[in-house]
């Protein structure tokens, strides 16, 4: 249990703050990642969370620093022109998706640092490519 009470988005916690999706110029997915996401997991929420972690993570080392509440809000459909905003995934669904991605080896995390700092630190394979030798 955290010394700060329930996390945002959790039962008894405050509502998650609105998050903005930062879309990168491009996003590279490897064959192994696509095979795991589309061939083995076949879970749209896992795919969505993985792409958000890549888009919001550091390109150089693949680290995402955020929280479950931020992922919850990023996965929630945007406000329609009229009517109310549709609900997004629950904290339990986001936690399960992250656990599934970790189980497939697509993401990793240091649980000790996460708990001690009250943050969600996820790491994907870095996106930097090796420089080609000069011709």
Short mmCIF file of C-alpha atoms in Angstrom, two decimals:
data_model
loop_
_atom_site.label_atom_id
_atom_site.label_comp_id
_atom_site.label_asym_id
_atom_site.label_seq_id
_atom_site.Cartn_x
_atom_site.Cartn_y
_atom_site.Cartn_z
CA UNK A 1 0.00 0.00 0.00
CA UNK A 2 1.28 3.42 -0.91
CA UNK A 3 1.78 6.03 1.77
CA UNK A 4 -0.12 8.49 -0.46
CA UNK A 5 -3.41 6.57 -0.60
CA UNK A 6 -5.10 5.04 -3.64
CA UNK A 7 -3.58 5.91 -7.01
CA UNK A 8 -5.42 8.07 -9.50
CA UNK A 9 -7.91 5.94 -11.38
CA UNK A 10 -7.93 3.22 -8.72
CA UNK A 11 -10.93 2.47 -6.55
CA UNK A 12 -11.14 5.30 -4.01
CA UNK A 13 -8.52 7.41 -5.84
CA UNK A 14 -9.01 10.65 -7.70
CA UNK A 15 -9.99 10.72 -11.36
CA UNK A 16 -7.05 10.57 -13.81
CA UNK A 17 -5.92 13.91 -15.22
CA UNK A 18 -6.41 14.45 -18.93
CA UNK A 19 -3.42 13.38 -20.98
CA UNK A 20 -2.35 14.47 -24.43
CA UNK A 21 -1.14 11.95 -26.98
CA UNK A 22 2.25 12.91 -28.37
CA UNK A 23 2.50 11.40 -31.82
CA UNK A 24 6.06 10.79 -33.02
CA UNK A 25 7.13 11.28 -36.63
CA UNK A 26 7.32 7.51 -37.05
CA UNK A 27 7.23 4.36 -34.97
CA UNK A 28 9.21 1.21 -35.74
CA UNK A 29 7.84 -2.20 -34.82
CA UNK A 30 9.96 -5.33 -35.25
CA UNK A 31 8.71 -8.62 -36.64
CA UNK A 32 8.98 -10.28 -33.21
CA UNK A 33 6.92 -7.50 -31.60
CA UNK A 34 4.21 -7.70 -34.26
CA UNK A 35 4.13 -11.50 -34.03
CA UNK A 36 3.67 -11.31 -30.25
CA UNK A 37 1.03 -8.56 -30.41
CA UNK A 38 -0.99 -9.68 -33.41
CA UNK A 39 -0.26 -13.40 -33.49
CA UNK A 40 -0.06 -14.48 -29.86
CA UNK A 41 -1.74 -11.89 -27.61
CA UNK A 42 -4.45 -10.74 -30.07
CA UNK A 43 -5.62 -8.18 -27.51
CA UNK A 44 -6.42 -4.68 -28.80
CA UNK A 45 -5.78 -3.12 -25.38
CA UNK A 46 -2.30 -4.69 -25.16
CA UNK A 47 -1.48 -3.40 -28.65
CA UNK A 48 -2.78 0.07 -27.75
CA UNK A 49 -0.80 0.20 -24.49
CA UNK A 50 2.38 -1.04 -26.18
CA UNK A 51 2.15 1.60 -28.92
CA UNK A 52 1.47 4.32 -26.33
CA UNK A 53 4.51 3.22 -24.29
CA UNK A 54 6.64 3.40 -27.44
CA UNK A 55 5.21 6.77 -28.49
CA UNK A 56 5.66 8.34 -25.05
CA UNK A 57 8.91 6.61 -24.16
CA UNK A 58 12.43 7.80 -24.84
CA UNK A 59 13.64 6.77 -28.28
CA UNK A 60 17.23 6.21 -27.09
CA UNK A 61 16.57 3.76 -24.25
CA UNK A 62 12.90 2.79 -24.58
CA UNK A 63 11.96 4.03 -21.09
CA UNK A 64 8.40 5.17 -20.35
CA UNK A 65 7.83 7.12 -17.16
CA UNK A 66 4.21 7.66 -16.27
CA UNK A 67 1.50 5.89 -14.38
CA UNK A 68 -1.48 3.61 -14.79
CA UNK A 69 -3.80 6.63 -14.60
CA UNK A 70 -2.01 8.26 -17.53
CA UNK A 71 -2.31 5.07 -19.60
CA UNK A 72 -5.99 4.82 -18.62
CA UNK A 73 -6.69 8.31 -19.91
CA UNK A 74 -4.62 7.85 -23.08
CA UNK A 75 -6.65 4.70 -23.88
CA UNK A 76 -9.97 6.44 -23.28
CA UNK A 77 -11.82 7.71 -26.38
CA UNK A 78 -11.70 11.50 -26.80
CA UNK A 79 -14.61 13.82 -26.08
CA UNK A 80 -17.26 13.67 -28.80
CA UNK A 81 -18.71 16.84 -30.26
CA UNK A 82 -21.94 16.09 -28.43
CA UNK A 83 -22.77 13.87 -25.53
CA UNK A 84 -20.62 12.37 -22.84
CA UNK A 85 -17.19 10.86 -23.16
CA UNK A 86 -17.18 7.07 -23.44
CA UNK A 87 -15.49 5.19 -20.61
CA UNK A 88 -12.03 3.81 -21.10
CA UNK A 89 -10.35 0.73 -19.64
CA UNK A 90 -10.28 0.24 -15.88
CA UNK A 91 -7.16 0.18 -13.72
CA UNK A 92 -7.45 -3.61 -13.54
CA UNK A 93 -7.58 -3.91 -17.34
CA UNK A 94 -4.55 -1.65 -17.80
CA UNK A 95 -2.59 -3.58 -15.15
CA UNK A 96 -3.47 -6.85 -16.88
CA UNK A 97 -2.39 -5.49 -20.27
CA UNK A 98 0.95 -4.32 -18.83
CA UNK A 99 1.42 -7.69 -17.11
CA UNK A 100 0.68 -9.50 -20.39
CA UNK A 101 3.18 -7.33 -22.27
CA UNK A 102 5.81 -8.04 -19.60
CA UNK A 103 4.97 -11.74 -19.76
CA UNK A 104 5.52 -11.72 -23.54
CA UNK A 105 8.89 -9.99 -23.09
CA UNK A 106 7.78 -6.84 -24.93
CA UNK A 107 8.15 -4.64 -21.83
CA UNK A 108 10.15 -4.86 -18.63
CA UNK A 109 10.14 -2.98 -15.37
CA UNK A 110 12.03 -2.67 -12.12
CA UNK A 111 9.29 -3.30 -9.56
CA UNK A 112 11.48 -2.11 -6.67
CA UNK A 113 12.14 1.31 -8.19
CA UNK A 114 8.51 1.63 -9.25
CA UNK A 115 7.17 1.00 -5.76
CA UNK A 116 9.76 3.11 -3.95
CA UNK A 117 9.21 6.12 -6.20
CA UNK A 118 5.47 5.67 -6.71
CA UNK A 119 5.92 5.68 -10.48
CA UNK A 120 5.36 3.30 -13.34
CA UNK A 121 8.66 2.85 -15.18
CA UNK A 122 8.38 0.58 -18.18
CA UNK A 123 11.12 -0.20 -20.66
CA UNK A 124 10.73 -1.39 -24.23
CA UNK A 125 13.50 -2.38 -26.58
CA UNK A 126 15.33 0.84 -27.56
CA UNK A 127 14.38 2.08 -31.03
CA UNK A 128 17.83 3.37 -31.98
CA UNK A 129 19.29 1.59 -34.94
CA UNK A 130 22.96 0.86 -35.41
CA UNK A 131 24.82 3.14 -37.75
CA UNK A 132 25.65 1.61 -41.09
CA UNK A 133 29.31 1.42 -42.00
CA UNK A 134 30.45 3.99 -44.52
CA UNK A 135 30.53 2.61 -48.05
#
